[in-house]
Short mmCIF file of N, CA, C and O and ligand atoms in Angstrom, two decimals:
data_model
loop_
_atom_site.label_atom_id
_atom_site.label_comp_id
_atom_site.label_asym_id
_atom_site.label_seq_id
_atom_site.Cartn_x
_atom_site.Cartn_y
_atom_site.Cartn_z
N UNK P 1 7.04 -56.07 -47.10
CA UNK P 1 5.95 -55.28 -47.72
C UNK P 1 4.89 -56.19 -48.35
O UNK P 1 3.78 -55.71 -48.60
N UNK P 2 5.20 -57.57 -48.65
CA UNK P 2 4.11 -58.32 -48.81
C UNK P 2 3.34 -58.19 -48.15
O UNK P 2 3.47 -57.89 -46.96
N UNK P 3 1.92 -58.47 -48.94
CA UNK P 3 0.33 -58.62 -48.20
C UNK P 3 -0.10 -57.54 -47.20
O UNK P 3 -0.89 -57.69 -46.27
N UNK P 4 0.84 -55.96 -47.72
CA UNK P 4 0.46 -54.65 -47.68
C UNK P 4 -1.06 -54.65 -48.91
O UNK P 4 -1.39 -55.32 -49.89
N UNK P 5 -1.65 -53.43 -48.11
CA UNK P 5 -2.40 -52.88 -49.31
C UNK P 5 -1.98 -52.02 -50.38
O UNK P 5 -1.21 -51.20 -49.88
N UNK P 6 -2.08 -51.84 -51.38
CA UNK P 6 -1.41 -50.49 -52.08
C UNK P 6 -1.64 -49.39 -51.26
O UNK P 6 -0.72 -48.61 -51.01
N UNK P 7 -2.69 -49.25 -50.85
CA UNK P 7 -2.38 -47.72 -49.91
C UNK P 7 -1.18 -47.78 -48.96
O UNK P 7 -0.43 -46.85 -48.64
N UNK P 8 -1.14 -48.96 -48.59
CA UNK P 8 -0.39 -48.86 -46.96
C UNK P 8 0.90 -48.72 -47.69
O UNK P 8 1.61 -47.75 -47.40
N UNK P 9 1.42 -49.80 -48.88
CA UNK P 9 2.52 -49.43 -49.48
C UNK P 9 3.05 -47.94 -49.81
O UNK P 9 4.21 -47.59 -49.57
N UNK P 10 2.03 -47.08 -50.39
CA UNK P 10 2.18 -45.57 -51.03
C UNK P 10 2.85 -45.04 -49.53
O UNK P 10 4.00 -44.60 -49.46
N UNK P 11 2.22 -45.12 -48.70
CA UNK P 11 2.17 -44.19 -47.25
C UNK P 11 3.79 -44.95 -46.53
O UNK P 11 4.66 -44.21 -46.05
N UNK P 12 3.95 -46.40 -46.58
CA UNK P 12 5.42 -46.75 -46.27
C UNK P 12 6.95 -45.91 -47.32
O UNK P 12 8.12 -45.73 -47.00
N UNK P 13 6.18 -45.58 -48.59
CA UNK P 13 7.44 -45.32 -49.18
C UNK P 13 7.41 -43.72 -49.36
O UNK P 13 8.36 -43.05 -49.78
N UNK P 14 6.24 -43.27 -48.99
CA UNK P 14 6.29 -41.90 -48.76
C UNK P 14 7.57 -41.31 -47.43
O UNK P 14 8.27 -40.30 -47.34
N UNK P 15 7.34 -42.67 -46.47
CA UNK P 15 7.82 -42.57 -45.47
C UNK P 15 9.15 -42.54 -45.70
O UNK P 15 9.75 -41.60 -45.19
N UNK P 16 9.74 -43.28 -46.29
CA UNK P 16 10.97 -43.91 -46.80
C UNK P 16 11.60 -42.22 -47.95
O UNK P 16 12.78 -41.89 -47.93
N UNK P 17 10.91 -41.70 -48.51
CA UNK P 17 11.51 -40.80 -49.55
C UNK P 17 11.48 -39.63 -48.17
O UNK P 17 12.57 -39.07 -48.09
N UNK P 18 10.47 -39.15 -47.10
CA UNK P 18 11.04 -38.43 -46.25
C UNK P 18 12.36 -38.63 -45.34
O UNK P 18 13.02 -37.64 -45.02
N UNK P 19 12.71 -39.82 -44.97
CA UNK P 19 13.80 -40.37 -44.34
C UNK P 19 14.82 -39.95 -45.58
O UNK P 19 15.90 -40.49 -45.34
N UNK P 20 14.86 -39.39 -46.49
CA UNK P 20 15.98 -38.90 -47.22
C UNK P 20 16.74 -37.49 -46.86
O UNK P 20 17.86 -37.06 -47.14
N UNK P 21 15.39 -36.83 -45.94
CA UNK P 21 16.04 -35.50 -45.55
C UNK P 21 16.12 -35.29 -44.09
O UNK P 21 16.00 -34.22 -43.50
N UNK P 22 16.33 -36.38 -43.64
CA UNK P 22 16.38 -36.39 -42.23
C UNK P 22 17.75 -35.74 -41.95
O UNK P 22 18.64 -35.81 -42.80
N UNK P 23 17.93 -35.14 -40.84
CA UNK P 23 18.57 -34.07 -40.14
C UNK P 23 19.44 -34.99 -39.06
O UNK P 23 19.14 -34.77 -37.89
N UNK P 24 20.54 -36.07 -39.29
CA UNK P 24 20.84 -36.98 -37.87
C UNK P 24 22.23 -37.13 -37.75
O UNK P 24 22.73 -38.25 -37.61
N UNK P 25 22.98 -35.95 -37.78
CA UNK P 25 24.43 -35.78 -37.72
C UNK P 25 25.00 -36.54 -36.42
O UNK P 25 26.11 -37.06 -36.49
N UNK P 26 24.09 -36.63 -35.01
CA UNK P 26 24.39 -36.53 -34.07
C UNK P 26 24.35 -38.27 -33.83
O UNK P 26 25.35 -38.92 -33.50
N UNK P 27 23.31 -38.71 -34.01
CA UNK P 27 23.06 -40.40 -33.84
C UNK P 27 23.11 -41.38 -35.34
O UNK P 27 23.08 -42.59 -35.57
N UNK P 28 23.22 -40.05 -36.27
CA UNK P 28 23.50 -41.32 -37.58
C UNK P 28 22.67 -41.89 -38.41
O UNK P 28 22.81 -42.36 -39.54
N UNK P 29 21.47 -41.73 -37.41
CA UNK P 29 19.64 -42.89 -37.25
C UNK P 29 18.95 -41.92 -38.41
O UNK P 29 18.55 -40.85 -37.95
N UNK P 30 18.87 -41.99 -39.02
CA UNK P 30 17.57 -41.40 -40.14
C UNK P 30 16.71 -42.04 -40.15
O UNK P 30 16.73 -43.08 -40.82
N UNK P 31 15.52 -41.63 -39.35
CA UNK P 31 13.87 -42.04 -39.27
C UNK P 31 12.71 -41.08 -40.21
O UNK P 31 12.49 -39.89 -39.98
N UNK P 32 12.19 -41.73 -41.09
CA UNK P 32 10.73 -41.05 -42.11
C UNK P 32 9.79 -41.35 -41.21
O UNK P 32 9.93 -42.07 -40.22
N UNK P 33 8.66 -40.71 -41.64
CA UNK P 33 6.81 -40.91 -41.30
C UNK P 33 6.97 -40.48 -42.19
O UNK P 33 7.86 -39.94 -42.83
N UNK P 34 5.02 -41.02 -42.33
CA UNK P 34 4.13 -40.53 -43.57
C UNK P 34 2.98 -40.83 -42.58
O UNK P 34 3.08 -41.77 -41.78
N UNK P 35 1.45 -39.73 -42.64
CA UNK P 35 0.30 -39.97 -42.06
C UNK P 35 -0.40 -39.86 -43.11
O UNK P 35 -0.20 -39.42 -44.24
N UNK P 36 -1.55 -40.47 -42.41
CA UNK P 36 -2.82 -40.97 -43.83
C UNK P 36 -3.96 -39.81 -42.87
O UNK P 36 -4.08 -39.85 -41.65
N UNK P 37 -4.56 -39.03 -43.63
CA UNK P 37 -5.85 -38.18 -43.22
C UNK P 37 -6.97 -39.22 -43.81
O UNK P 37 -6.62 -40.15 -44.53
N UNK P 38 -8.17 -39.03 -43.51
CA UNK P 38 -9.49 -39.90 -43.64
C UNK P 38 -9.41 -39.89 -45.38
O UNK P 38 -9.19 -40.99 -45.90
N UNK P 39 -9.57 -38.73 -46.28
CA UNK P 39 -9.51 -38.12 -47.28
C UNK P 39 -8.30 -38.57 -48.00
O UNK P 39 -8.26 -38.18 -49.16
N UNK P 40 -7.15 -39.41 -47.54
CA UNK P 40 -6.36 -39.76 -48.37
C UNK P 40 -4.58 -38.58 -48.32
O UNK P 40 -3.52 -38.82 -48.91
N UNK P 41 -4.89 -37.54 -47.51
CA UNK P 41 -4.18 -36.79 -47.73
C UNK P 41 -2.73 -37.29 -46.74
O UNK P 41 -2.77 -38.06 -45.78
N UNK P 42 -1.68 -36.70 -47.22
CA UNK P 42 -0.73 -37.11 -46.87
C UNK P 42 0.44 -36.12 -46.17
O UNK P 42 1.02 -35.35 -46.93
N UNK P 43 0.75 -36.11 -44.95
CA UNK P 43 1.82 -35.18 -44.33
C UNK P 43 2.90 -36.54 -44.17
O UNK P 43 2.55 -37.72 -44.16
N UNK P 44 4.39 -36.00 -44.06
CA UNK P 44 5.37 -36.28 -43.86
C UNK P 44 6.67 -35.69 -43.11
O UNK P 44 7.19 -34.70 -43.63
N UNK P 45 7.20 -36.16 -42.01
CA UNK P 45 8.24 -35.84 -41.54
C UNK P 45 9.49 -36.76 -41.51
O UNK P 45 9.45 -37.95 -41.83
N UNK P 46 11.02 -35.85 -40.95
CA UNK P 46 12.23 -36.47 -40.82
C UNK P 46 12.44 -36.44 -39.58
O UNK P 46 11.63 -35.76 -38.95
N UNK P 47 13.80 -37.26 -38.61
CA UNK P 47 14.05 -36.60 -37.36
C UNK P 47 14.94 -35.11 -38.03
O UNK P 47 15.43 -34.93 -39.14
N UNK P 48 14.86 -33.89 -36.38
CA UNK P 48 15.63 -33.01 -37.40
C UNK P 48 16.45 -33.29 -35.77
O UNK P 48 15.75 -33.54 -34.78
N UNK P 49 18.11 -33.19 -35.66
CA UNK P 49 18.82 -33.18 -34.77
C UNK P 49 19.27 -31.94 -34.69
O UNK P 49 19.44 -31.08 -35.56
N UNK P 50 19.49 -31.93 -33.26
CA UNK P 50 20.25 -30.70 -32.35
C UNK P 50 21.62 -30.55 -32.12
O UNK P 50 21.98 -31.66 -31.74
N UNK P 51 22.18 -30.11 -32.13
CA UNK P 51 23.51 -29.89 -31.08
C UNK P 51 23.09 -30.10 -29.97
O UNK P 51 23.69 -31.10 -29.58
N UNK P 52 22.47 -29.78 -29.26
CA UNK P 52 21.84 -29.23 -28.18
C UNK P 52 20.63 -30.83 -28.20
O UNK P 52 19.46 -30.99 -28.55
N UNK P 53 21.54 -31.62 -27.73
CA UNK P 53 20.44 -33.20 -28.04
C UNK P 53 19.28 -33.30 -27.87
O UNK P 53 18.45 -33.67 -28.71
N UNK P 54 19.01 -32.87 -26.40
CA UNK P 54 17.68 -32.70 -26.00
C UNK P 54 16.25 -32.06 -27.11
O UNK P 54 15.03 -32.15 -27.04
N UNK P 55 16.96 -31.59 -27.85
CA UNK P 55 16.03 -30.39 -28.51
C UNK P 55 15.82 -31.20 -29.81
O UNK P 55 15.25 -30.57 -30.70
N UNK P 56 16.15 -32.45 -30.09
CA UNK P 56 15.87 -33.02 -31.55
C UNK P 56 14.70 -33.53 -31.22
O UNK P 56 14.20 -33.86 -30.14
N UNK P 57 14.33 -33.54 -32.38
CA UNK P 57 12.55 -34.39 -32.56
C UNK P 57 12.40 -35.45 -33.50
O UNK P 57 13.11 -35.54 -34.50
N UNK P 58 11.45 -36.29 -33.21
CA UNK P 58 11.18 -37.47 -34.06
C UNK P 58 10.42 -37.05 -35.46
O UNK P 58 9.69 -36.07 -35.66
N UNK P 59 10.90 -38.35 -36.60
CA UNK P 59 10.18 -38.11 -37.70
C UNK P 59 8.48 -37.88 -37.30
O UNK P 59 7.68 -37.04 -37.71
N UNK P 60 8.32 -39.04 -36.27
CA UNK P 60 6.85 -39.03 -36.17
C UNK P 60 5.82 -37.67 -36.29
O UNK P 60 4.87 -37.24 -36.94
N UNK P 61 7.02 -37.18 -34.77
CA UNK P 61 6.02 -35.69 -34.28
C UNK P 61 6.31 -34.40 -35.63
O UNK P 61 5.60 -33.39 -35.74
N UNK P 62 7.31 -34.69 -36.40
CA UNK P 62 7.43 -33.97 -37.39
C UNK P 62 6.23 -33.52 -38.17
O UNK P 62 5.67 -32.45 -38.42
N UNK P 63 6.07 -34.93 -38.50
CA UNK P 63 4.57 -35.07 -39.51
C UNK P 63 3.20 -35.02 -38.59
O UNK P 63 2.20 -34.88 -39.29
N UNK P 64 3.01 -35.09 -37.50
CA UNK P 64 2.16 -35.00 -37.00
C UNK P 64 1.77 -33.63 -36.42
O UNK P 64 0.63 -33.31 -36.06
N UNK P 65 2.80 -32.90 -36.37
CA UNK P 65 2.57 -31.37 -35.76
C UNK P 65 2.74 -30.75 -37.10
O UNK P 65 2.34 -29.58 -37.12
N UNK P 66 3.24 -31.21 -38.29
CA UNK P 66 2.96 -30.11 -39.61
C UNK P 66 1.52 -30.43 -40.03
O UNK P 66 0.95 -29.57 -40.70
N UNK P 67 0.84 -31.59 -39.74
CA UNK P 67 -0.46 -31.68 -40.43
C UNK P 67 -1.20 -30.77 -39.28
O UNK P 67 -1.95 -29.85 -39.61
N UNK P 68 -0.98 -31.03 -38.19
CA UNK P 68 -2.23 -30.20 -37.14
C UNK P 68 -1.91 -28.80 -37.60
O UNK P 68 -2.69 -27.90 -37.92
N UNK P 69 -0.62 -28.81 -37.57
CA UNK P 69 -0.47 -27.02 -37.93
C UNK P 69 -1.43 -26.64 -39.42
O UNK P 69 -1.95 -25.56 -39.70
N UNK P 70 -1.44 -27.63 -40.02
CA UNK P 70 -2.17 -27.33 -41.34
C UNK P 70 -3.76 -27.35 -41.55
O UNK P 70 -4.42 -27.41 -42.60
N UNK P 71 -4.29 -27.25 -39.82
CA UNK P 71 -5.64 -27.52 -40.13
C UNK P 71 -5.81 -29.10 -39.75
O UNK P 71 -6.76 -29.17 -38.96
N UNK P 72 -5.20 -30.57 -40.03
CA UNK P 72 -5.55 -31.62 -40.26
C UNK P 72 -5.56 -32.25 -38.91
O UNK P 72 -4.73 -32.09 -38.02
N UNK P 73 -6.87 -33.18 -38.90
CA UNK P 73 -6.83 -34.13 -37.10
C UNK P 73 -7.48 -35.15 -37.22
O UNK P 73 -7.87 -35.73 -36.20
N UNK P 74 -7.79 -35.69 -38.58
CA UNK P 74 -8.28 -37.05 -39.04
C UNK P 74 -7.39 -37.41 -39.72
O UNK P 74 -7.02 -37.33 -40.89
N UNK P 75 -6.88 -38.09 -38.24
CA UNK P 75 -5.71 -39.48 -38.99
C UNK P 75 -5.95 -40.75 -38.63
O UNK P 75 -6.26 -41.12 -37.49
N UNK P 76 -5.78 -41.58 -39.81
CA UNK P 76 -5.84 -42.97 -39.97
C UNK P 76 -4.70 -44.06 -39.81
O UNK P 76 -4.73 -45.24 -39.46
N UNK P 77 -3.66 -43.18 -40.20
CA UNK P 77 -2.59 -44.50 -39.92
C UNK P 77 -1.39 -43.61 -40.11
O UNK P 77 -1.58 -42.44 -40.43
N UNK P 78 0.12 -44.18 -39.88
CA UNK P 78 1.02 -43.46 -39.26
C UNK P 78 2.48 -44.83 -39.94
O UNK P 78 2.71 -45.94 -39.48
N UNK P 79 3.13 -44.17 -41.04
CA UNK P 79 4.65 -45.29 -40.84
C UNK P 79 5.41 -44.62 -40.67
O UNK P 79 5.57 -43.50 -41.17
N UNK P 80 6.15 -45.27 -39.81
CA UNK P 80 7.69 -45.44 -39.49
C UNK P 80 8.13 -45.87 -40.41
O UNK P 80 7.55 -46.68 -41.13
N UNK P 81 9.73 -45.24 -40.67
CA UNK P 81 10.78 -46.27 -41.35
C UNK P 81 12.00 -45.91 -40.92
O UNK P 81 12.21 -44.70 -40.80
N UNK P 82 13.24 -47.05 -40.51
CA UNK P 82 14.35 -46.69 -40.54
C UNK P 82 15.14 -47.70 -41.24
O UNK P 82 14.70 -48.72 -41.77
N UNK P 83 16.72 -47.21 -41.18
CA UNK P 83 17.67 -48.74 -41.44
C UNK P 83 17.54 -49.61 -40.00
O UNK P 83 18.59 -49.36 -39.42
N UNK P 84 16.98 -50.25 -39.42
CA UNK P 84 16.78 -51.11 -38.30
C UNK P 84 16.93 -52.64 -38.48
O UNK P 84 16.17 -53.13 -39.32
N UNK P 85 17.59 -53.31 -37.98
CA UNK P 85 17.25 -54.90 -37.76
C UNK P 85 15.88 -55.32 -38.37
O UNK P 85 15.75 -55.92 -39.44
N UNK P 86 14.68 -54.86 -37.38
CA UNK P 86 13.72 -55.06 -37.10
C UNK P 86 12.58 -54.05 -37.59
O UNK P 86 13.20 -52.99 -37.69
N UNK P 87 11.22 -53.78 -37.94
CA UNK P 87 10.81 -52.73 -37.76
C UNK P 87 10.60 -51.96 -36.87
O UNK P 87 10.00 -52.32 -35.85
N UNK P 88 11.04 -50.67 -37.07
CA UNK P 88 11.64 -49.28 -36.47
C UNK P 88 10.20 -48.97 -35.49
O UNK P 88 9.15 -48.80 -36.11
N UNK P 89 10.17 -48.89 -33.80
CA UNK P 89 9.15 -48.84 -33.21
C UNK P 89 9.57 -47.20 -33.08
O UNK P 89 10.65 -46.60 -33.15
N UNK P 90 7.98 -46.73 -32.83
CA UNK P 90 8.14 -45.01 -32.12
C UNK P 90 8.40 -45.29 -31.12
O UNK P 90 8.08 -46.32 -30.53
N UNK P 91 9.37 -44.00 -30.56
CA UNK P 91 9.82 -43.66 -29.19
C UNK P 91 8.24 -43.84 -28.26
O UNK P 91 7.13 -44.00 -28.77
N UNK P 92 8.51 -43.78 -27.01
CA UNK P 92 7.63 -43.49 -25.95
C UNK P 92 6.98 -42.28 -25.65
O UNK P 92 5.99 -42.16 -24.94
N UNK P 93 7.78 -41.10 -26.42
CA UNK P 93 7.08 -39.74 -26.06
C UNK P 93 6.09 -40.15 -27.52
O UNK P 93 4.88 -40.21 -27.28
N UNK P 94 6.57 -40.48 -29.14
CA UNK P 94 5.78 -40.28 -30.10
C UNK P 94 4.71 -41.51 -29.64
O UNK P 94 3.89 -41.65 -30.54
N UNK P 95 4.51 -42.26 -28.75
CA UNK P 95 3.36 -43.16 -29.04
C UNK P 95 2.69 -42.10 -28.51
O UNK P 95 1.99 -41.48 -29.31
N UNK P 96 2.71 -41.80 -27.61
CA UNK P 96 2.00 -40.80 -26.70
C UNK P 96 1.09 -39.66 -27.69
O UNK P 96 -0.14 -39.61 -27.70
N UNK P 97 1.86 -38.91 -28.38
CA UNK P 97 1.67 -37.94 -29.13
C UNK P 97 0.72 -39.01 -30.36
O UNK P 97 -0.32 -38.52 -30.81
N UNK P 98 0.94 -39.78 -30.62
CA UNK P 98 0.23 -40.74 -31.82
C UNK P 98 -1.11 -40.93 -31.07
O UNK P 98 -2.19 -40.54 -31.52
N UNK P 99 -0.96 -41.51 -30.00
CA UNK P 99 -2.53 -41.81 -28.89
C UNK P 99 -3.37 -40.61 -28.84
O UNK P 99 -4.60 -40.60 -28.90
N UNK P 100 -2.53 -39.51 -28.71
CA UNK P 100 -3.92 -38.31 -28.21
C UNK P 100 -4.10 -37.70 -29.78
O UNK P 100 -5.08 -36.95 -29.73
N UNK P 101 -3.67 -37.71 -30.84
CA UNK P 101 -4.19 -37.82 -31.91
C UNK P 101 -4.87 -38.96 -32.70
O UNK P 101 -5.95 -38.85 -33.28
N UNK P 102 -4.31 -39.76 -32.65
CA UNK P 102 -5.07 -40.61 -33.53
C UNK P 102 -5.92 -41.60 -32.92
O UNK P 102 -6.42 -42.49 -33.61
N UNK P 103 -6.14 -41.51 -31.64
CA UNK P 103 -7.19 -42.54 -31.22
C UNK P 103 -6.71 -43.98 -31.08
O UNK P 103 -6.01 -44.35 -32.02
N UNK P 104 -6.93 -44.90 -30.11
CA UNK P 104 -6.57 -45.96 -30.65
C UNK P 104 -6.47 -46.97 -31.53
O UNK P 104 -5.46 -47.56 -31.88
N UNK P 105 -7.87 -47.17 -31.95
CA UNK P 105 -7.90 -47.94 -33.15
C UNK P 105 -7.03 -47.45 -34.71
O UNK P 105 -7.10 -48.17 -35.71
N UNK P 106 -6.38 -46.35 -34.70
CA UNK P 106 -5.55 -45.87 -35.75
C UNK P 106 -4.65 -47.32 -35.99
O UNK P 106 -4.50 -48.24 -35.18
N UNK P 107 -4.12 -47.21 -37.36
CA UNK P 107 -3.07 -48.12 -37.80
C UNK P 107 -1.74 -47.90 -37.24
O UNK P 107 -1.92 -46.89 -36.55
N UNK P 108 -0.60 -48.20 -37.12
CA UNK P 108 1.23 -48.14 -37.00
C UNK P 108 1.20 -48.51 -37.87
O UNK P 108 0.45 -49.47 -38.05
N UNK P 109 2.00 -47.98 -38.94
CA UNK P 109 3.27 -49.58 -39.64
C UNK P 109 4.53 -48.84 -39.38
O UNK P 109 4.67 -47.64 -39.61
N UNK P 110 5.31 -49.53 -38.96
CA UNK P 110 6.17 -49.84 -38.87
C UNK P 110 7.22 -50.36 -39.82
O UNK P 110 6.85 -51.52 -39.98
N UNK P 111 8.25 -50.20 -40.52
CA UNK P 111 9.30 -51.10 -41.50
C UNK P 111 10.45 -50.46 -41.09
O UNK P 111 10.67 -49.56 -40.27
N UNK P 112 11.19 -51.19 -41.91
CA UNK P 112 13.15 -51.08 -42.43
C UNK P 112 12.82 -51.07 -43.33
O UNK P 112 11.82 -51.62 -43.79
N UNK P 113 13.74 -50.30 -43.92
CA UNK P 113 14.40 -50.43 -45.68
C UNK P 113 14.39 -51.57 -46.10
O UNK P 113 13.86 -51.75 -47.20
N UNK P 114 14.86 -52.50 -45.50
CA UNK P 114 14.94 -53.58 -46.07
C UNK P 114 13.49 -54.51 -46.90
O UNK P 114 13.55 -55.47 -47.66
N UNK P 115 12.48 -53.89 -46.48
CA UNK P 115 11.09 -54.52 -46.65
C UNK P 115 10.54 -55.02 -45.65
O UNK P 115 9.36 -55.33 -45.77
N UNK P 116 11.04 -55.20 -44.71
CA UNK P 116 9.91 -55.86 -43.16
C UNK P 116 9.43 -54.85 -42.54
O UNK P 116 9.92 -53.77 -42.21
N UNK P 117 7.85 -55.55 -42.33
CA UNK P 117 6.77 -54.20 -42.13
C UNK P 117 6.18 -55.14 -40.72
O UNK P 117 6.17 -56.36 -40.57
N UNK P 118 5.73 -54.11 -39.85
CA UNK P 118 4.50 -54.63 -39.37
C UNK P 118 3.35 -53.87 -38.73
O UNK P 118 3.42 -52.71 -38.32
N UNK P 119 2.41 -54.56 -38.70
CA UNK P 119 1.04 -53.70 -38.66
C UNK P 119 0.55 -53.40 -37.13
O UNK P 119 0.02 -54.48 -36.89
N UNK P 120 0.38 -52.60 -35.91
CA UNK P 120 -0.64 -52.55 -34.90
C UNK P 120 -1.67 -51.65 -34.87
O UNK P 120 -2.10 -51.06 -35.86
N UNK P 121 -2.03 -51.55 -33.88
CA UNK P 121 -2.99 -50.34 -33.63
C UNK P 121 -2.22 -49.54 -32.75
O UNK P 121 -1.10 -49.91 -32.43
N UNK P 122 -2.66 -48.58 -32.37
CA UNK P 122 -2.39 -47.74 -31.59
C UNK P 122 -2.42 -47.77 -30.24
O UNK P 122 -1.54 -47.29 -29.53
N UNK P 123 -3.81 -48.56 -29.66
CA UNK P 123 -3.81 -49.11 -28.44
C UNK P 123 -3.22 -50.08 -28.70
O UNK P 123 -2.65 -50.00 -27.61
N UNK P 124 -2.62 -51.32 -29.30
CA UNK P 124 -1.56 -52.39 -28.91
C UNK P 124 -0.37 -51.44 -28.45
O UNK P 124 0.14 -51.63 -27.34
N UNK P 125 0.18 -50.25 -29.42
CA UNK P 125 1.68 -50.19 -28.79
C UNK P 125 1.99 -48.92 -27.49
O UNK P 125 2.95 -48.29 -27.07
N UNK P 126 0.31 -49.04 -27.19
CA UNK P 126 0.37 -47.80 -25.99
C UNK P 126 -1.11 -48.11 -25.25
O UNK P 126 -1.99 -47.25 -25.33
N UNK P 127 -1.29 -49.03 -24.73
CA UNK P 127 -2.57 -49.93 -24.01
C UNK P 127 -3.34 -49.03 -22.58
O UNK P 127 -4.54 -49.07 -22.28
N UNK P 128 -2.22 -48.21 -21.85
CA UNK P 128 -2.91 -47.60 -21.05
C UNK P 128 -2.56 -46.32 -21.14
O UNK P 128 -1.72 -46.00 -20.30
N UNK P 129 -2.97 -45.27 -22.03
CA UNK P 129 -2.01 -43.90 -22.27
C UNK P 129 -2.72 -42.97 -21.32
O UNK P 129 -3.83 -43.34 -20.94
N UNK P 130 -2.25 -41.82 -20.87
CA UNK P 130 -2.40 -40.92 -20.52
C UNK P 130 -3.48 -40.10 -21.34
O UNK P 130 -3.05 -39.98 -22.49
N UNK P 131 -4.84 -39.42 -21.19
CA UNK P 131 -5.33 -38.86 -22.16
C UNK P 131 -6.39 -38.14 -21.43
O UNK P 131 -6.74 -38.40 -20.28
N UNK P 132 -6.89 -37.16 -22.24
CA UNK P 132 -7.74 -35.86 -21.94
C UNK P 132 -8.85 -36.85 -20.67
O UNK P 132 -8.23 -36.62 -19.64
N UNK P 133 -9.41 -37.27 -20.48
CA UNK P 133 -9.82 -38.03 -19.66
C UNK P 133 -9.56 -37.74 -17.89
O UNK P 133 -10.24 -37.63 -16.87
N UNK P 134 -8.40 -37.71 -18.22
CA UNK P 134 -7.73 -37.14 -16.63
C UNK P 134 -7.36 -35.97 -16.36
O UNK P 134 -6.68 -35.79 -15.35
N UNK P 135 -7.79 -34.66 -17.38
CA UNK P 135 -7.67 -33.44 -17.25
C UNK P 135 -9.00 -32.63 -16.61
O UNK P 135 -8.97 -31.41 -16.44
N1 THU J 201 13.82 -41.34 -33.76
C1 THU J 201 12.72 -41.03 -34.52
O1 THU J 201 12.73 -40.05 -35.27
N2 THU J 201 11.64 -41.84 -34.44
C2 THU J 201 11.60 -43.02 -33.76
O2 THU J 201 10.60 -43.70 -33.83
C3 THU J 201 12.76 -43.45 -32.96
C4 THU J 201 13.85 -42.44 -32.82
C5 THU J 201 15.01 -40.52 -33.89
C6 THU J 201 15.34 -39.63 -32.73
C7 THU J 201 16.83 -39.42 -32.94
O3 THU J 201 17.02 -38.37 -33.88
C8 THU J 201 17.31 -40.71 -33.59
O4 THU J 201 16.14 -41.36 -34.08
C9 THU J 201 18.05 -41.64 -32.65
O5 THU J 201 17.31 -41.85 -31.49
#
């Protein structure tokens, strides 16, 4: 978390206090988000798990489909957090879902609990995405 900004810090541990109600009976994995709106505002999700595996969802899309549901589509940046080795990357369906919302130049961070963070954009961790473009 060194040579974070205080914002980016607020929005990592926002992330981190949602990963408290994560839903992961099935894999164990408790993953938080936290999204940043232009305005400062803040949505948050957990993964919530299924019986029915197929049907669980990521913290990411959690927080990203309660803010759209709320009206919100100016987003700035997006953390992950899990217990991970490494910092906790989004799945391949949530980059996707991160790309056709937030544009590329949006922030990731990425961390573990432990304090290791790291920073991309959106086009670094999804360079050629699929997007309204080809519809
Ligand atoms: N998971 C997330 O919520 N976000 C990620 O970025 C990676 C994976 C969840 C899905 C599943 O509930 C658990 O982690 C194990 O894959």
């Amino acid at each position: 978390m060194d040579g974070l900004s205080e914002t980016r810090k607020k929005l990592v541990e926002a992330a981190r206090v949602a990963r408290q109600r994560a839903f992961a009976p099935y894999s164990g994995f408790s993953v938080g988000a936290a999204l940043e709106c232009s305005d400062g505002a803040v949505f948050t999700g957990c993964n919530i798990e299924n019986s029915s595996y197929g049907l669980s969802l990521c913290a990411e899309r959690v927080a990203i489909f309660k803010a759209v549901s709320e009206g919100r589509r100016d987003f700035v940046r997006i953390a992950v957090i899990a217990d991970s080795h490494t910092p906790v990357r989004p799945c391949g369906a949530c980059r996707q879902v991160i790309s056709d919302l937030f544009g590329s130049q949006a922030e990731v961070i990425m961390a573990n609990i432990s304090g290791a963070v790291e920073l991309r954009t959106v086009g670094e961790i999804l360079p050629i995405p699929f997007d309204r473009s080809f519809l």
